[in-house]
Coordinates of N, CA and C in Angstrom, one line a residue:
X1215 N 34.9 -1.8 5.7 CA 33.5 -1.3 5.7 C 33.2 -0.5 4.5
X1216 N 32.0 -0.7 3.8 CA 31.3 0.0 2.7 C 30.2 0.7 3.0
X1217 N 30.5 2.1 2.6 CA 28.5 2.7 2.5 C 28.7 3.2 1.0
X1218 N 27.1 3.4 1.0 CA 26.5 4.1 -0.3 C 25.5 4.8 -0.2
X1219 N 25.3 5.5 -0.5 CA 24.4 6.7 -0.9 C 22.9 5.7 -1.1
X1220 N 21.4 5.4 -0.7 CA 20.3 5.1 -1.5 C 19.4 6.1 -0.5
X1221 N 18.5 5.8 -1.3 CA 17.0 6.3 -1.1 C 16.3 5.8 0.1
X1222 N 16.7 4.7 0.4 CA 16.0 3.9 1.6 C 16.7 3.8 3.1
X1223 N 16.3 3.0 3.8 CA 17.1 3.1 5.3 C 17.2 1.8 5.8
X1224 N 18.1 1.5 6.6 CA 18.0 -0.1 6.4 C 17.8 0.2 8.2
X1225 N 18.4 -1.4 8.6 CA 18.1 -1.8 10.1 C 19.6 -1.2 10.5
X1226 N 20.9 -1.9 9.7 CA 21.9 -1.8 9.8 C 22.2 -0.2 10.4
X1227 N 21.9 0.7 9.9 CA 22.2 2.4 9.6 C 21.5 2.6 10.7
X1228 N 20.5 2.5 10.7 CA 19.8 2.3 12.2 C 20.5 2.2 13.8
X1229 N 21.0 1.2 13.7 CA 21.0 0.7 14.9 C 22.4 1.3 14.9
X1230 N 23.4 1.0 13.7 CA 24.6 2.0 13.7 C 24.6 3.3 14.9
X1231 N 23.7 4.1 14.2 CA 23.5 5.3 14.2 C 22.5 5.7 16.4
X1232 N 22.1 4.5 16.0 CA 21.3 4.8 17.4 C 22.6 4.2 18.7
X1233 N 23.1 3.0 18.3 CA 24.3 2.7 19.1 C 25.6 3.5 19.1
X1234 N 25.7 4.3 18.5 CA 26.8 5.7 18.2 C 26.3 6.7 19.3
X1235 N 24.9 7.0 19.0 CA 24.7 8.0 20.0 C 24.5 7.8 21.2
X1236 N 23.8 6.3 21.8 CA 24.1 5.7 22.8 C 25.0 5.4 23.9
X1237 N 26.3 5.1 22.8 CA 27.2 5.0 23.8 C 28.0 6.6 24.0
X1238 N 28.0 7.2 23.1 CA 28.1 8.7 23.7 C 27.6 9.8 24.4
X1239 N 26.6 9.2 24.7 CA 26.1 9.7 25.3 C 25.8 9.7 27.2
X1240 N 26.3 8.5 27.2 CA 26.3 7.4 28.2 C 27.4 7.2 28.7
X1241 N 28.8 6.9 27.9 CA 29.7 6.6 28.0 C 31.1 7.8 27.8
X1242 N 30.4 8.9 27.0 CA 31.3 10.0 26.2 C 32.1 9.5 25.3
X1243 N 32.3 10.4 24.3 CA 32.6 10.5 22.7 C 34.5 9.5 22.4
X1244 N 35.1 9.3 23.7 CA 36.4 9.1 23.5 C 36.0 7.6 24.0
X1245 N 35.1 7.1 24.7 CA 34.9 5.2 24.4 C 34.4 5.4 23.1
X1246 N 33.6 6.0 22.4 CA 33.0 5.4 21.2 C 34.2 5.7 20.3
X1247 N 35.0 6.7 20.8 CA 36.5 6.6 19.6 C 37.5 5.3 19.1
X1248 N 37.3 4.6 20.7 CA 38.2 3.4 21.4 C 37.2 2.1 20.8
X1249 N 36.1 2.3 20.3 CA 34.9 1.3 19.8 C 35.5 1.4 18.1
X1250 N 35.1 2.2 17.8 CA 35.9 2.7 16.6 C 36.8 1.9 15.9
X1251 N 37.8 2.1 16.9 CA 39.4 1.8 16.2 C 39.4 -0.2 16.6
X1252 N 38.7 -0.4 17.5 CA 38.5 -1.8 17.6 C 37.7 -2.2 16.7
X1253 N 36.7 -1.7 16.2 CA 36.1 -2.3 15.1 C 36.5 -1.8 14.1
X1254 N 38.0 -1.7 13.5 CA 38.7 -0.8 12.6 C 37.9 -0.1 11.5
X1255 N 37.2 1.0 12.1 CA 35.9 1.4 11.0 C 36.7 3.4 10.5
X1256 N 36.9 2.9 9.0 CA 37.5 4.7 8.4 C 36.7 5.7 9.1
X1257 N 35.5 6.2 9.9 CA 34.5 6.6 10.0 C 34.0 6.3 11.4
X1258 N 33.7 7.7 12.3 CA 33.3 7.5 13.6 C 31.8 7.8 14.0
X1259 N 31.2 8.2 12.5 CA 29.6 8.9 12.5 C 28.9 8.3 11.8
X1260 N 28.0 7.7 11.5 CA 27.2 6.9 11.0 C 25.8 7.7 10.4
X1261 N 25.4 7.3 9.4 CA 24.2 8.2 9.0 C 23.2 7.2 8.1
X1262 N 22.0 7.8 9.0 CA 21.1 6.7 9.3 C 20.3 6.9 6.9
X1263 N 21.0 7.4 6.3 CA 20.3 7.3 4.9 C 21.0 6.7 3.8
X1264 N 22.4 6.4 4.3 CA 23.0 5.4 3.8 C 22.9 3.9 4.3
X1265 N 23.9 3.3 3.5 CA 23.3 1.5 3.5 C 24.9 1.3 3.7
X1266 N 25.0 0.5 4.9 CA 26.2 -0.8 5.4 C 26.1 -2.0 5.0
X1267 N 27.3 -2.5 5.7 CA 27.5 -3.7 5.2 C 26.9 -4.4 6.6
X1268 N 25.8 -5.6 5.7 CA 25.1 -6.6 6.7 C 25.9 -7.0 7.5
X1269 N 25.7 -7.1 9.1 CA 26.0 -7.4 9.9 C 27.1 -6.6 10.7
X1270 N 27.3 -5.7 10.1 CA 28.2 -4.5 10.8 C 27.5 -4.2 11.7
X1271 N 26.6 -3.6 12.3 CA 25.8 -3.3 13.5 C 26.2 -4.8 15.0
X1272 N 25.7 -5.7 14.2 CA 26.0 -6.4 15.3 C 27.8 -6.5 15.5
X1273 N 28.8 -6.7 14.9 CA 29.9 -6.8 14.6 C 30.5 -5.7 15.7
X1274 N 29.7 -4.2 15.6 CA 30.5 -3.4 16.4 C 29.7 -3.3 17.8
X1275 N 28.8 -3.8 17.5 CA 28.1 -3.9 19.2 C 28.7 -4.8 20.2
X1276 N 29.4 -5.9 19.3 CA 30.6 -6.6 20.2 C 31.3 -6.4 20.5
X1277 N 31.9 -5.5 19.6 CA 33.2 -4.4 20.2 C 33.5 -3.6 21.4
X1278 N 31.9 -3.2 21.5 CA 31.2 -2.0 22.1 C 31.3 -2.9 23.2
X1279 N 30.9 -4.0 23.3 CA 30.6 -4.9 24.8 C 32.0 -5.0 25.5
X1280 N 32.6 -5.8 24.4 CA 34.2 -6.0 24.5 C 35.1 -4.3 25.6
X1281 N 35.1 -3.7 24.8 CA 35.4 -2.1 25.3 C 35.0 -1.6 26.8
X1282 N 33.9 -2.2 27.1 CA 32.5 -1.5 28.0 C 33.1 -2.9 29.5
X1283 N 33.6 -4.1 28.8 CA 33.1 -5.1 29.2 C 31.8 -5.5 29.8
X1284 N 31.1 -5.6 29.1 CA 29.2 -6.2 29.6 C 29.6 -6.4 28.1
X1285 N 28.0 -8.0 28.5 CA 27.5 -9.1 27.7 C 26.9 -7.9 26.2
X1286 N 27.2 -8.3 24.9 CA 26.3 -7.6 24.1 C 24.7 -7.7 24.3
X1287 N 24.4 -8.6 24.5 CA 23.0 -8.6 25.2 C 22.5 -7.4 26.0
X1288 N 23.2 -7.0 26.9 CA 23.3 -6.1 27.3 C 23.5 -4.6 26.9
X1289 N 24.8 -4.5 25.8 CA 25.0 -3.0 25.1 C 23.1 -3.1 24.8
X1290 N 22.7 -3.7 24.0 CA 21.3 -3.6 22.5 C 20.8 -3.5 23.9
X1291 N 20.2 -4.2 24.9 CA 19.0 -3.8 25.6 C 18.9 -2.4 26.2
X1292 N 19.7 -2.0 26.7 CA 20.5 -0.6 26.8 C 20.1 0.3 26.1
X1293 N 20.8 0.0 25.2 CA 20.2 1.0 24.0 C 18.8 1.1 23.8
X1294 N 17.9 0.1 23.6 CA 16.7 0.0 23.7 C 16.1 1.0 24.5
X1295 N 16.5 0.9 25.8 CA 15.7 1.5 26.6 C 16.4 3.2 26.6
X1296 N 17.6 3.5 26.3 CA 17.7 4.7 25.9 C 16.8 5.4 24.7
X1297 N 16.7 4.6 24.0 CA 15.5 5.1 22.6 C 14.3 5.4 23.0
X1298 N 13.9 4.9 24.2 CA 12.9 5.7 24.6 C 12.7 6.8 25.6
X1299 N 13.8 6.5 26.6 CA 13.8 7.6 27.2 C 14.8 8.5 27.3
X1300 N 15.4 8.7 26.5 CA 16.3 9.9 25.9 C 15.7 11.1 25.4
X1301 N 15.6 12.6 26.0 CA 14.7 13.4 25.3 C 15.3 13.8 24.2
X1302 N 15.8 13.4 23.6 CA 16.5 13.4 21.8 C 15.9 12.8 21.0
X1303 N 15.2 11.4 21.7 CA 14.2 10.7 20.7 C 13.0 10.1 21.2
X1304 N 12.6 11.9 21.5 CA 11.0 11.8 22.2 C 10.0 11.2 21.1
X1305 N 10.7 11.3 19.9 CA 9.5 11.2 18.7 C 9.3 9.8 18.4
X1306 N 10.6 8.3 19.2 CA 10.5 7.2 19.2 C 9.5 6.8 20.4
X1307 N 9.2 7.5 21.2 CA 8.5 7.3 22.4 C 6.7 7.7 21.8
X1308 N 6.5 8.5 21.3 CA 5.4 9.1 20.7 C 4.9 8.1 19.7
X1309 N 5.8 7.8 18.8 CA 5.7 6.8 17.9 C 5.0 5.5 18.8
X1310 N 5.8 5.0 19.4 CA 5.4 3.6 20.3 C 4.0 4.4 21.4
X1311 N 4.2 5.3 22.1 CA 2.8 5.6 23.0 C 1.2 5.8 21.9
X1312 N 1.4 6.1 20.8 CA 0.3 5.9 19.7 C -0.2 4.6 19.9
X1313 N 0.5 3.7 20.4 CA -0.2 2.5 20.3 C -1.5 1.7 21.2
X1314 N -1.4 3.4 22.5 CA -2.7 3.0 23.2 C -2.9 3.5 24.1
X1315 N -3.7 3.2 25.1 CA -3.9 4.1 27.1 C -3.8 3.3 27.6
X1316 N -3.0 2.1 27.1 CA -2.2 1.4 28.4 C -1.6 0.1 27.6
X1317 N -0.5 -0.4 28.7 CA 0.2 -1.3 28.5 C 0.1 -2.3 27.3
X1318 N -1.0 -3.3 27.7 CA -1.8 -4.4 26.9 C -2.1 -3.5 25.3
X1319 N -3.1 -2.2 25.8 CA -2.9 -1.5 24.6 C -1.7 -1.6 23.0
X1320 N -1.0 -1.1 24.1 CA 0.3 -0.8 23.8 C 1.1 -2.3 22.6
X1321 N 1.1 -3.6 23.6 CA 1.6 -5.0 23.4 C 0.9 -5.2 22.1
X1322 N -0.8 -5.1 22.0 CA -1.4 -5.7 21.2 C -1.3 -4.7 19.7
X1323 N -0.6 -3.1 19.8 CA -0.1 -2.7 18.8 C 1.2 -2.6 18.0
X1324 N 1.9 -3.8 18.5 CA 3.3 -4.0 18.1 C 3.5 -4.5 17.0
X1325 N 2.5 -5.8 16.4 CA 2.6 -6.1 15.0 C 1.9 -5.2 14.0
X1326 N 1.5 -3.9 14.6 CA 0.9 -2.7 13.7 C 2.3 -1.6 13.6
X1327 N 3.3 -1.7 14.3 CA 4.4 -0.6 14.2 C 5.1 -0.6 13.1
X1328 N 5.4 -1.7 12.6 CA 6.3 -1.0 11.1 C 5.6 -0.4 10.1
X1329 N 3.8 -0.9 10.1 CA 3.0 0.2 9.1 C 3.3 1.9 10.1
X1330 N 3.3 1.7 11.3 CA 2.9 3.2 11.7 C 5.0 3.8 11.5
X1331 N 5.6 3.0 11.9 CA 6.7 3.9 11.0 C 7.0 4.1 10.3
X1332 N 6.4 3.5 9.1 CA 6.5 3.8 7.6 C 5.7 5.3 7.2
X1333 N 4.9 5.9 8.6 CA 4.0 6.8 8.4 C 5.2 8.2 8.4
X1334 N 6.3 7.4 8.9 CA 7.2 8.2 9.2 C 8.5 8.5 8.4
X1335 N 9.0 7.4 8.2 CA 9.4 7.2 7.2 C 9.0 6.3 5.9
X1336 N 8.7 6.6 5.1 CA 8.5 6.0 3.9 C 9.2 4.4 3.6
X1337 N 10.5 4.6 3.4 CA 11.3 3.7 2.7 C 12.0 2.9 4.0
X1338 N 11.8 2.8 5.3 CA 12.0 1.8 6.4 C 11.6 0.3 6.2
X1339 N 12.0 -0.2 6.3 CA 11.6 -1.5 6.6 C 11.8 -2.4 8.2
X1340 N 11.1 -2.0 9.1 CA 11.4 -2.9 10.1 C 11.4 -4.1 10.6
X1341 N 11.4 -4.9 11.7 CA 11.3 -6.2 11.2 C 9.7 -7.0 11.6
X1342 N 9.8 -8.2 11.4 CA 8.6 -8.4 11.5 C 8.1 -8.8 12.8
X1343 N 7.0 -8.7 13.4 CA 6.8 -8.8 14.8 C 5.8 -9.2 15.3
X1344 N 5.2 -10.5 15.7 CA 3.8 -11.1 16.3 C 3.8 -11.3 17.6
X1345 N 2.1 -11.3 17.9 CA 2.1 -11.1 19.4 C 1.5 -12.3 19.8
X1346 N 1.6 -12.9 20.5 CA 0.9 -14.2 20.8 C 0.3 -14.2 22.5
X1347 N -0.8 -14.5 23.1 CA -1.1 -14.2 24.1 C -1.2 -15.9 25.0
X1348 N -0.6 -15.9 26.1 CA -0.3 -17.4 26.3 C -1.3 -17.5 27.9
X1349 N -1.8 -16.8 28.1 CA -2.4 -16.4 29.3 C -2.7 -15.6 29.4
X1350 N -3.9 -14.9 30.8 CA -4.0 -13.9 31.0 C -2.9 -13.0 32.1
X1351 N -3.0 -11.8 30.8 CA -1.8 -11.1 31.3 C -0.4 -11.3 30.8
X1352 N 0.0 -12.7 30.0 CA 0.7 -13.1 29.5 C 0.9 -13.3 28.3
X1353 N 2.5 -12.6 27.7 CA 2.2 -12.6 26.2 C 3.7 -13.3 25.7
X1354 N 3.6 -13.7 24.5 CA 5.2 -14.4 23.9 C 5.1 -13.3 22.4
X1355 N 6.2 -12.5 22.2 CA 6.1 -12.0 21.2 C 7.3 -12.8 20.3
X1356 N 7.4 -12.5 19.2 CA 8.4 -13.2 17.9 C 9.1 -11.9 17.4
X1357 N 10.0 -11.7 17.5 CA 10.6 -10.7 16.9 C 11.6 -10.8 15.6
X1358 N 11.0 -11.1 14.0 CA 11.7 -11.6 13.0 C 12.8 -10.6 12.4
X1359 N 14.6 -10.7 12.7 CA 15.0 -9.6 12.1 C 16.6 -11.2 11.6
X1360 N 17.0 -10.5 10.5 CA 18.4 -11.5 10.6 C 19.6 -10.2 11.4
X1361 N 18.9 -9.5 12.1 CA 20.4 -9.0 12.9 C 20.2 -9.6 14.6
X1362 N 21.0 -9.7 14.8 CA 21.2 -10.7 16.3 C 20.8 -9.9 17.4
X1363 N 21.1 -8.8 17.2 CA 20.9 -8.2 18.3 C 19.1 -7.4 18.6
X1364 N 18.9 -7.3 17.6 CA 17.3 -6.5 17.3 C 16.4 -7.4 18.8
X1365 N 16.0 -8.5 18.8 CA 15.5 -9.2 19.5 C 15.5 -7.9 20.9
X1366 N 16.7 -7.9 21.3 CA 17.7 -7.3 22.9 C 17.4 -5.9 22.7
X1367 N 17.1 -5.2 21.5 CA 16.5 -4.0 21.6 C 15.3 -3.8 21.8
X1368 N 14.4 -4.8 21.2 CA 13.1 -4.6 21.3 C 12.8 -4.8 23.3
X1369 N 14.0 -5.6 23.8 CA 13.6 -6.1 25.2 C 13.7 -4.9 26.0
X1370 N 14.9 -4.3 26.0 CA 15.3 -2.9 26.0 C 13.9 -1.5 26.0
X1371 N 13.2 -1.5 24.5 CA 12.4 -1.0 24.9 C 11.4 -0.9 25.5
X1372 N 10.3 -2.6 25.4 CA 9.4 -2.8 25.7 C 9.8 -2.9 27.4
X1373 N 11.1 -2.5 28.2 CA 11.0 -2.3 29.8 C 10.9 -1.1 29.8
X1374 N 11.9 -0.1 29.2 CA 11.0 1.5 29.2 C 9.7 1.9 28.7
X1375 N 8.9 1.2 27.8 CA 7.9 1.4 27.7 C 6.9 1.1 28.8
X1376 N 7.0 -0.3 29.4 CA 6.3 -0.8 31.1 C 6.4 0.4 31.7
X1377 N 7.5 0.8 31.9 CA 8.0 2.0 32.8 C 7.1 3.4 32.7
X1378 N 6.7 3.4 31.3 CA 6.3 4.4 30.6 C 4.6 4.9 31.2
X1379 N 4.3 3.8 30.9 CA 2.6 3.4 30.7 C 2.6 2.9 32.8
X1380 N 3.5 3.1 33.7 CA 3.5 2.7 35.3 C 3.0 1.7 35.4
X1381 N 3.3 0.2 34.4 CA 2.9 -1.1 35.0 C 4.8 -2.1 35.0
X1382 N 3.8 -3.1 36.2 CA 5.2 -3.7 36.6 C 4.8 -4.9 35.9
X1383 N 6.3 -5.7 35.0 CA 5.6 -6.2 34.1 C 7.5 -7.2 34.3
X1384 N 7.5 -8.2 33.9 CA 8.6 -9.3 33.9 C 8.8 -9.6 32.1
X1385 N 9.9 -8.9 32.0 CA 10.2 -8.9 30.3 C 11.7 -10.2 30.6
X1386 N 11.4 -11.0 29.6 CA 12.8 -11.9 29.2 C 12.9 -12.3 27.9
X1387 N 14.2 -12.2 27.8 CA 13.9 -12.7 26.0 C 14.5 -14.2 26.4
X1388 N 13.8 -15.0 25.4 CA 14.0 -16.4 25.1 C 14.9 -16.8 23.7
X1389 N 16.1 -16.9 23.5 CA 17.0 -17.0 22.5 C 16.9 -15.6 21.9
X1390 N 17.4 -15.7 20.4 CA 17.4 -14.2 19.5 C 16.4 -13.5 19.1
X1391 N 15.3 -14.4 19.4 CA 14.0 -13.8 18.6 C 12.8 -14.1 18.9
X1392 N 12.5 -14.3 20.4 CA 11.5 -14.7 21.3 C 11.4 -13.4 22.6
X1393 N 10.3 -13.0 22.8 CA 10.4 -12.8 24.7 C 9.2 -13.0 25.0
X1394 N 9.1 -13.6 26.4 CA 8.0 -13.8 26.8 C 8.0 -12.7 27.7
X1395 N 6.5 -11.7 28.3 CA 6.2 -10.6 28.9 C 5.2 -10.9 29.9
X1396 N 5.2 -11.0 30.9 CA 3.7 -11.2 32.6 C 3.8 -9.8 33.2
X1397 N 3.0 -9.3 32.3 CA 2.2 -8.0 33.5 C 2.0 -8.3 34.7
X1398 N 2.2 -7.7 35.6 CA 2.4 -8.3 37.1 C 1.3 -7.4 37.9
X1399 N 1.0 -6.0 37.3 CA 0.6 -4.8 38.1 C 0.2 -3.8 37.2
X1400 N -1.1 -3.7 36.8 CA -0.8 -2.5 35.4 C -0.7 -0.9 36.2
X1401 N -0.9 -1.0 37.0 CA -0.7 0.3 37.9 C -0.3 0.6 39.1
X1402 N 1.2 0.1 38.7 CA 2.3 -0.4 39.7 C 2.7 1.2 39.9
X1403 N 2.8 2.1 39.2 CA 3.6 3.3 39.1 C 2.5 4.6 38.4
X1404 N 3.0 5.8 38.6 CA 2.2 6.6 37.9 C 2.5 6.5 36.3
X1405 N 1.9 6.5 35.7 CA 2.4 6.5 34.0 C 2.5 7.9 33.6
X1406 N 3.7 8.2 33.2 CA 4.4 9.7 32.5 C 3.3 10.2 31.6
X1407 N 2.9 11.8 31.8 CA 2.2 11.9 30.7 C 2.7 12.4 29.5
X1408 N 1.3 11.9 28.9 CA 1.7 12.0 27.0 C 0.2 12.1 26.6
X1409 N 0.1 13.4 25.8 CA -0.6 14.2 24.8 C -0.8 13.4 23.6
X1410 N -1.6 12.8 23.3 CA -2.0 12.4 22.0 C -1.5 13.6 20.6
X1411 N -2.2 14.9 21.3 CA -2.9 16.2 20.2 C -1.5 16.8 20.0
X1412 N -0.4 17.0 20.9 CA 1.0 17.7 20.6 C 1.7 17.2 21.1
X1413 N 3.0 17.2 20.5 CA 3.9 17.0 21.4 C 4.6 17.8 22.5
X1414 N 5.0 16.9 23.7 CA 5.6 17.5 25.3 C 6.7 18.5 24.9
X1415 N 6.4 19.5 25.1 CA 7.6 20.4 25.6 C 8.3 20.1 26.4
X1416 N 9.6 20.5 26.5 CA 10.9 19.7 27.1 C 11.4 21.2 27.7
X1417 N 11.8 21.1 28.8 CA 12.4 22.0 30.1 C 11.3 22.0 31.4

């Protein structure tokens, strides 16, 4: 494994760094030791402003499965849905709730998210993402990344977000880079609140 020092952020560093904290968090610090040494990496901490080697993210997320025993499909959805509801990364939930006052809201602002993280970070590049509407109530999104697992995160989130916004909603992903989404109930649940004007205090 190689890092370097740049200016930018990649997907790689990313998902490193969010699957590092994931599974320690979930799992405790001595599986992600045991992830580690399976994926023979010099380095047990990842940091999200250096640049890896392509395809190391997915490479140890198999590890991670391997270790865990569950489908990698599984570790990345997981994780997904920890990125939103983890109060550590309330600011990924804020980021994504910007996108509306409800659900559909929400769907139809997804090929606008990598301008709105770039508001965040600058030098991100995320991957590309269309929404296609196949019915009512019914949507097929395209999720363009060359890492295998991104697809399984996005599915990941987009069920804590349903969850978020209290509609009941049938998420599946279709191969690496498809999911089809049927809102079933947009106000199946109460939807958590969230403050446009500041961010939620935590306790």
């Amino acid at each position: 494994m190689t890092a370097e020092t740049t200016m930018g952020t990649d997907m790689d560093a990313l998902l490193l760094r969010s699957l590092q904290g994931y599974v320690r968090d979930t799992f405790g610090p001595q599986v992600w030791q045991a992830i580690c040494r399976r994926s023979a990496l010099p380095v047990e901490i990842f940091e999200p402003m250096l640049r890896y080697d392509r395809g190391l993210a997915d490479r140890v997320a198999q590890n991670a499965a391997d270790v865990l025993g569950r489908p990698v499909e599984t570790i990345w959805e997981d994780m997904g849905t920890y990125l939103v509801t983890n109060p550590s990364h309330e600011g990924v939930r804020r980021l994504l709730r910007f996108g509306g006052v409800s659900f559909a809201d929400f769907l139809h602002s997804l090929e606008e998210m990598p301008g709105r993280a770039r508001l965040a970070m600058s030098d991100i590049t995320l991957p590309e993402i269309q929404l296609l509407e196949a019915g009512p109530e019914q949507f097929r999104i395209v999720c363009r990344s060359r890492l295998q697992g991104m697809g399984r995160v996005l599915v990941g989130m987009l069920t804590a977000m349903a969850d978020d916004y209290g509609a009941l909603c049938l998420i599946e992903a279709e191969g690496q880079d498809r999911i089809t989404v049927r809102v079933l109930d947009t106000a199946h649940a109460k939807a958590r609140h969230f403050d446009l004007a500041m961010p939620e205090r935590q306790g």
